């Protein structure tokens, strides 16, 4: 197994390993590398849906999407299909976010496996939320301690209405906003990371909209500085996994309906942020 860093901010590429047949030592090495680099890229993999579930399970129980708004692979309700092709435009993910951060226990880890891609289109960007936190002044870090932010699934609901790959969901299924700490401690590394994002975070608890907006804008701007971002250019066969507890991601929307993009997505369950 050979590891190489992808940039200064986060991310490592891992070669010389077949994710469909991992021994105990390789699994442990991957887990360590994941905690150190936050995003891992495994080129040239060929994982069937069952093998992708099995791999994802190394990081926690694999679950279906709570809102059931996406298509899944036949026989594998936890393997979501992310697809863009003629007559079936993909759902957009062109906003910085951490997956389902409005859930009580948001997924810890997301795994995407590219099956078909249009070269040079539909890149995915990632940023490091440990570094975002560390970049703040001592004063602001102090002020954020104990603060909670409100996360809402309404944005997902609204988006699902706009896309024909979405099943109809009842607005009653959208839960009231949920509060999570603005700074969370990663359960495995013990490191503090910012845990807010421009898509799901609608405000800071006990602050007015006018007060929380500029504060959240500042945090998001620090997090998404180019120096804090890795941009992944997809190739068919790539498996890319990221840690939702200490990263955000953004799917670049620079393709049209005729440009094929097909990925399989699994997530491993996480804890309630603390
Ligand atoms: C996701 C997501 C990014 C992409 O699956 O959660 O944001 O590039 N996908 O498809
Ligand atoms: Mn996402």
GROMACS .gro file of C-alpha atoms and ligand atoms in nm:
model
  285
    1UNK     CA    1   0.000   0.000   0.000
    2UNK     CA    2   0.144   0.336  -0.107
    3UNK     CA    3   0.018   0.667   0.028
    4UNK     CA    4   0.077   1.010  -0.121
    5UNK     CA    5  -0.058   1.344  -0.003
    6UNK     CA    6  -0.283   1.528  -0.246
    7UNK     CA    7  -0.224   1.880  -0.113
    8UNK     CA    8  -0.124   2.063   0.204
    9UNK     CA    9  -0.479   2.099   0.337
   10UNK     CA   10  -0.611   1.743   0.330
   11UNK     CA   11  -0.640   1.426   0.125
   12UNK     CA   12  -0.419   1.132   0.035
   13UNK     CA   13  -0.416   0.893  -0.257
   14UNK     CA   14  -0.381   0.525  -0.175
   15UNK     CA   15  -0.247   0.279  -0.432
   16UNK     CA   16  -0.152  -0.086  -0.419
   17UNK     CA   17  -0.463  -0.207  -0.242
   18UNK     CA   18  -0.781  -0.387  -0.355
   19UNK     CA   19  -1.069  -0.269  -0.140
   20UNK     CA   20  -1.268  -0.582  -0.224
   21UNK     CA   21  -1.014  -0.799  -0.038
   22UNK     CA   22  -0.865  -0.627   0.264
   23UNK     CA   23  -0.689  -0.809   0.545
   24UNK     CA   24  -0.690  -0.690   0.905
   25UNK     CA   25  -0.358  -0.505   0.874
   26UNK     CA   26  -0.464  -0.318   0.561
   27UNK     CA   27  -0.797  -0.221   0.720
   28UNK     CA   28  -0.617  -0.077   1.021
   29UNK     CA   29  -0.369   0.109   0.802
   30UNK     CA   30  -0.655   0.260   0.601
   31UNK     CA   31  -0.834   0.369   0.916
   32UNK     CA   32  -0.520   0.540   1.047
   33UNK     CA   33  -0.457   0.711   0.713
   34UNK     CA   34  -0.819   0.824   0.702
   35UNK     CA   35  -0.798   0.988   1.043
   36UNK     CA   36  -0.479   1.164   0.942
   37UNK     CA   37  -0.580   1.280   0.591
   38UNK     CA   38  -0.965   1.310   0.621
   39UNK     CA   39  -1.018   1.230   0.252
   40UNK     CA   40  -0.880   0.916   0.087
   41UNK     CA   41  -0.872   0.850  -0.286
   42UNK     CA   42  -0.836   0.489  -0.409
   43UNK     CA   43  -0.790   0.481  -0.788
   44UNK     CA   44  -0.865   0.181  -1.011
   45UNK     CA   45  -1.110  -0.003  -0.785
   46UNK     CA   46  -1.396  -0.224  -0.897
   47UNK     CA   47  -1.636  -0.271  -0.609
   48UNK     CA   48  -1.971  -0.443  -0.657
   49UNK     CA   49  -2.251  -0.292  -0.445
   50UNK     CA   50  -2.213  -0.559  -0.176
   51UNK     CA   51  -1.837  -0.510  -0.155
   52UNK     CA   52  -1.882  -0.133  -0.125
   53UNK     CA   53  -2.121  -0.188   0.167
   54UNK     CA   54  -1.873  -0.425   0.328
   55UNK     CA   55  -1.588  -0.175   0.290
   56UNK     CA   56  -1.800   0.112   0.428
   57UNK     CA   57  -1.892  -0.106   0.725
   58UNK     CA   58  -1.532  -0.083   0.847
   59UNK     CA   59  -1.620   0.271   0.957
   60UNK     CA   60  -1.964   0.214   1.108
   61UNK     CA   61  -2.305   0.062   1.039
   62UNK     CA   62  -2.422   0.130   0.682
   63UNK     CA   63  -2.760   0.300   0.657
   64UNK     CA   64  -3.004   0.407   0.384
   65UNK     CA   65  -3.061   0.781   0.331
   66UNK     CA   66  -3.312   0.901   0.594
   67UNK     CA   67  -3.527   1.098   0.348
   68UNK     CA   68  -3.527   0.817   0.085
   69UNK     CA   69  -3.515   1.077  -0.191
   70UNK     CA   70  -3.265   0.894  -0.413
   71UNK     CA   71  -3.268   0.583  -0.626
   72UNK     CA   72  -3.074   0.283  -0.497
   73UNK     CA   73  -2.904  -0.021  -0.651
   74UNK     CA   74  -3.144  -0.317  -0.687
   75UNK     CA   75  -3.122  -0.535  -0.380
   76UNK     CA   76  -2.901  -0.281  -0.196
   77UNK     CA   77  -3.120  -0.013  -0.033
   78UNK     CA   78  -2.813   0.146   0.127
   79UNK     CA   79  -2.628   0.198  -0.203
   80UNK     CA   80  -2.752   0.524  -0.356
   81UNK     CA   81  -2.721   0.596  -0.725
   82UNK     CA   82  -2.586   0.939  -0.813
   83UNK     CA   83  -2.650   0.973  -1.180
   84UNK     CA   84  -2.659   1.235  -1.455
   85UNK     CA   85  -2.746   1.141  -1.810
   86UNK     CA   86  -2.972   1.244  -2.099
   87UNK     CA   87  -3.331   1.250  -1.975
   88UNK     CA   88  -3.220   1.202  -1.616
   89UNK     CA   89  -3.043   1.515  -1.491
   90UNK     CA   90  -2.866   1.459  -1.160
   91UNK     CA   91  -2.953   1.623  -0.831
   92UNK     CA   92  -2.727   1.918  -0.761
   93UNK     CA   93  -2.479   1.921  -0.476
   94UNK     CA   94  -2.311   2.248  -0.569
   95UNK     CA   95  -2.298   2.397  -0.222
   96UNK     CA   96  -2.055   2.342   0.062
   97UNK     CA   97  -2.197   2.094   0.310
   98UNK     CA   98  -2.141   1.809   0.549
   99UNK     CA   99  -2.378   1.521   0.473
  100UNK     CA  100  -2.716   1.535   0.648
  101UNK     CA  101  -2.580   1.760   0.925
  102UNK     CA  102  -2.938   1.820   1.037
  103UNK     CA  103  -2.973   1.459   1.148
  104UNK     CA  104  -2.950   1.376   1.516
  105UNK     CA  105  -2.659   1.147   1.428
  106UNK     CA  106  -2.520   1.261   1.093
  107UNK     CA  107  -2.326   1.002   0.891
  108UNK     CA  108  -1.962   0.982   0.997
  109UNK     CA  109  -1.824   0.874   0.662
  110UNK     CA  110  -1.936   0.887   0.300
  111UNK     CA  111  -1.792   0.660   0.029
  112UNK     CA  112  -1.839   0.741  -0.342
  113UNK     CA  113  -1.740   0.497  -0.614
  114UNK     CA  114  -1.723   0.638  -0.967
  115UNK     CA  115  -1.856   0.396  -1.230
  116UNK     CA  116  -1.878   0.631  -1.530
  117UNK     CA  117  -1.752   0.985  -1.564
  118UNK     CA  118  -1.711   1.254  -1.826
  119UNK     CA  119  -1.349   1.346  -1.799
  120UNK     CA  120  -1.277   1.680  -1.639
  121UNK     CA  121  -1.638   1.749  -1.542
  122UNK     CA  122  -1.818   1.718  -1.211
  123UNK     CA  123  -1.516   1.749  -0.984
  124UNK     CA  124  -1.577   1.734  -0.609
  125UNK     CA  125  -1.408   1.976  -0.367
  126UNK     CA  126  -1.326   1.911  -0.002
  127UNK     CA  127  -1.211   2.138   0.281
  128UNK     CA  128  -1.054   2.071   0.620
  129UNK     CA  129  -1.266   2.183   0.919
  130UNK     CA  130  -0.989   2.120   1.176
  131UNK     CA  131  -0.775   2.371   0.993
  132UNK     CA  132  -1.069   2.611   0.962
  133UNK     CA  133  -1.106   2.606   1.340
  134UNK     CA  134  -0.733   2.645   1.397
  135UNK     CA  135  -0.724   2.945   1.161
  136UNK     CA  136  -0.961   3.146   1.383
  137UNK     CA  137  -0.833   3.398   1.637
  138UNK     CA  138  -0.807   3.291   2.002
  139UNK     CA  139  -1.085   3.540   2.075
  140UNK     CA  140  -1.333   3.397   1.827
  141UNK     CA  141  -1.246   3.040   1.925
  142UNK     CA  142  -1.320   3.136   2.286
  143UNK     CA  143  -1.656   3.294   2.187
  144UNK     CA  144  -1.760   2.983   1.995
  145UNK     CA  145  -1.700   2.747   2.284
  146UNK     CA  146  -2.033   2.605   2.405
  147UNK     CA  147  -2.222   2.768   2.116
  148UNK     CA  148  -2.471   2.560   1.919
  149UNK     CA  149  -2.584   2.608   1.560
  150UNK     CA  150  -2.920   2.515   1.410
  151UNK     CA  151  -2.925   2.276   1.113
  152UNK     CA  152  -3.231   2.226   0.894
  153UNK     CA  153  -3.324   1.965   0.632
  154UNK     CA  154  -3.556   2.209   0.455
  155UNK     CA  155  -3.294   2.284   0.189
  156UNK     CA  156  -3.283   1.913   0.093
  157UNK     CA  157  -3.660   1.899   0.076
  158UNK     CA  158  -3.680   2.208  -0.146
  159UNK     CA  159  -3.409   2.071  -0.373
  160UNK     CA  160  -3.579   1.731  -0.404
  161UNK     CA  161  -3.888   1.905  -0.542
  162UNK     CA  162  -3.682   2.047  -0.826
  163UNK     CA  163  -3.547   1.716  -0.954
  164UNK     CA  164  -3.707   1.434  -1.139
  165UNK     CA  165  -3.486   1.169  -0.978
  166UNK     CA  166  -3.647   1.250  -0.646
  167UNK     CA  167  -3.936   1.066  -0.492
  168UNK     CA  168  -4.206   1.281  -0.344
  169UNK     CA  169  -4.152   1.336   0.024
  170UNK     CA  170  -4.399   1.476   0.266
  171UNK     CA  171  -4.296   1.817   0.405
  172UNK     CA  172  -4.419   1.678   0.737
  173UNK     CA  173  -4.115   1.448   0.727
  174UNK     CA  174  -3.886   1.750   0.749
  175UNK     CA  175  -3.802   1.778   1.115
  176UNK     CA  176  -3.767   2.104   1.307
  177UNK     CA  177  -3.413   2.249   1.305
  178UNK     CA  178  -3.162   2.060   1.515
  179UNK     CA  179  -2.894   2.214   1.736
  180UNK     CA  180  -2.536   2.084   1.718
  181UNK     CA  181  -2.220   2.231   1.873
  182UNK     CA  182  -2.046   2.484   1.645
  183UNK     CA  183  -1.718   2.319   1.741
  184UNK     CA  184  -1.727   1.942   1.771
  185UNK     CA  185  -1.466   1.704   1.901
  186UNK     CA  186  -1.384   1.422   1.663
  187UNK     CA  187  -1.459   1.098   1.851
  188UNK     CA  188  -1.157   0.914   1.709
  189UNK     CA  189  -0.887   1.182   1.694
  190UNK     CA  190  -1.001   1.402   1.984
  191UNK     CA  191  -0.935   1.710   1.769
  192UNK     CA  192  -1.177   2.007   1.758
  193UNK     CA  193  -1.334   2.090   1.422
  194UNK     CA  194  -1.580   2.356   1.306
  195UNK     CA  195  -1.918   2.195   1.241
  196UNK     CA  196  -2.131   2.443   1.044
  197UNK     CA  197  -2.202   2.458   0.672
  198UNK     CA  198  -2.368   2.703   0.431
  199UNK     CA  199  -2.634   2.457   0.313
  200UNK     CA  200  -2.792   2.317   0.629
  201UNK     CA  201  -2.690   2.564   0.901
  202UNK     CA  202  -2.959   2.831   0.933
  203UNK     CA  203  -2.843   3.018   1.243
  204UNK     CA  204  -2.671   3.018   1.579
  205UNK     CA  205  -2.880   2.932   1.882
  206UNK     CA  206  -2.968   3.229   2.109
  207UNK     CA  207  -2.868   3.481   1.840
  208UNK     CA  208  -3.084   3.673   1.595
  209UNK     CA  209  -3.070   3.602   1.224
  210UNK     CA  210  -2.894   3.939   1.174
  211UNK     CA  211  -2.630   3.847   1.432
  212UNK     CA  212  -2.566   3.491   1.324
  213UNK     CA  213  -2.554   3.553   0.948
  214UNK     CA  214  -2.225   3.750   0.940
  215UNK     CA  215  -2.068   3.514   1.193
  216UNK     CA  216  -2.160   3.206   0.989
  217UNK     CA  217  -2.044   3.382   0.669
  218UNK     CA  218  -1.706   3.445   0.831
  219UNK     CA  219  -1.669   3.083   0.941
  220UNK     CA  220  -1.766   2.951   0.598
  221UNK     CA  221  -1.529   3.192   0.423
  222UNK     CA  222  -1.236   3.082   0.641
  223UNK     CA  223  -1.320   2.715   0.584
  224UNK     CA  224  -1.341   2.740   0.205
  225UNK     CA  225  -1.025   2.943   0.136
  226UNK     CA  226  -0.848   2.789  -0.165
  227UNK     CA  227  -0.551   2.696   0.057
  228UNK     CA  228  -0.787   2.479   0.262
  229UNK     CA  229  -0.938   2.292  -0.033
  230UNK     CA  230  -0.860   1.976  -0.231
  231UNK     CA  231  -1.036   1.945  -0.567
  232UNK     CA  232  -1.084   1.591  -0.691
  233UNK     CA  233  -1.094   1.520  -1.063
  234UNK     CA  234  -1.284   1.194  -1.107
  235UNK     CA  235  -1.180   0.890  -1.307
  236UNK     CA  236  -1.395   0.580  -1.350
  237UNK     CA  237  -1.296   0.330  -1.079
  238UNK     CA  238  -1.213   0.591  -0.816
  239UNK     CA  239  -1.331   0.527  -0.464
  240UNK     CA  240  -1.325   0.848  -0.263
  241UNK     CA  241  -1.417   0.857   0.106
  242UNK     CA  242  -1.449   1.157   0.334
  243UNK     CA  243  -1.506   1.225   0.702
  244UNK     CA  244  -1.821   1.436   0.752
  245UNK     CA  245  -1.712   1.518   1.109
  246UNK     CA  246  -1.414   1.728   1.000
  247UNK     CA  247  -1.465   1.818   0.631
  248UNK     CA  248  -1.716   1.986   0.400
  249UNK     CA  249  -1.756   1.905   0.032
  250UNK     CA  250  -1.895   2.071  -0.282
  251UNK     CA  251  -1.992   1.905  -0.614
  252UNK     CA  252  -1.888   2.131  -0.898
  253UNK     CA  253  -2.179   2.177  -1.141
  254UNK     CA  254  -1.999   2.228  -1.472
  255UNK     CA  255  -2.166   1.955  -1.681
  256UNK     CA  256  -2.483   1.930  -1.884
  257UNK     CA  257  -2.745   1.657  -1.905
  258UNK     CA  258  -2.568   1.480  -2.193
  259UNK     CA  259  -2.246   1.429  -1.991
  260UNK     CA  260  -2.263   1.096  -1.815
  261UNK     CA  261  -2.183   1.082  -1.444
  262UNK     CA  262  -2.261   0.769  -1.245
  263UNK     CA  263  -2.145   0.703  -0.891
  264UNK     CA  264  -2.249   0.470  -0.609
  265UNK     CA  265  -2.274   0.619  -0.262
  266UNK     CA  266  -2.272   0.460   0.081
  267UNK     CA  267  -2.252   0.611   0.428
  268UNK     CA  268  -2.142   0.482   0.767
  269UNK     CA  269  -2.345   0.603   1.065
  270UNK     CA  270  -2.193   0.846   1.313
  271UNK     CA  271  -2.251   0.973   1.669
  272UNK     CA  272  -2.442   1.276   1.786
  273UNK     CA  273  -2.189   1.563   1.753
  274UNK     CA  274  -2.034   1.660   2.090
  275LIG     C1  275  -2.284   1.339  -0.181
  275LIG     C2  276  -2.230   1.451  -0.257
  275LIG     C3  277  -2.079   1.495  -0.436
  275LIG     C4  278  -2.063   1.459  -0.580
  275LIG     O1  279  -2.299   1.231  -0.239
  275LIG     O2  280  -2.311   1.356  -0.061
  275LIG     O3  281  -2.231   1.562  -0.209
  275LIG     O4  282  -1.965   1.508  -0.637
  275LIG     N1  283  -2.178   1.419  -0.376
  275LIG     O5  284  -2.145   1.388  -0.635
  276LIG    MN1  285  -2.287   1.544   0.007
   0.00000   0.00000   0.00000
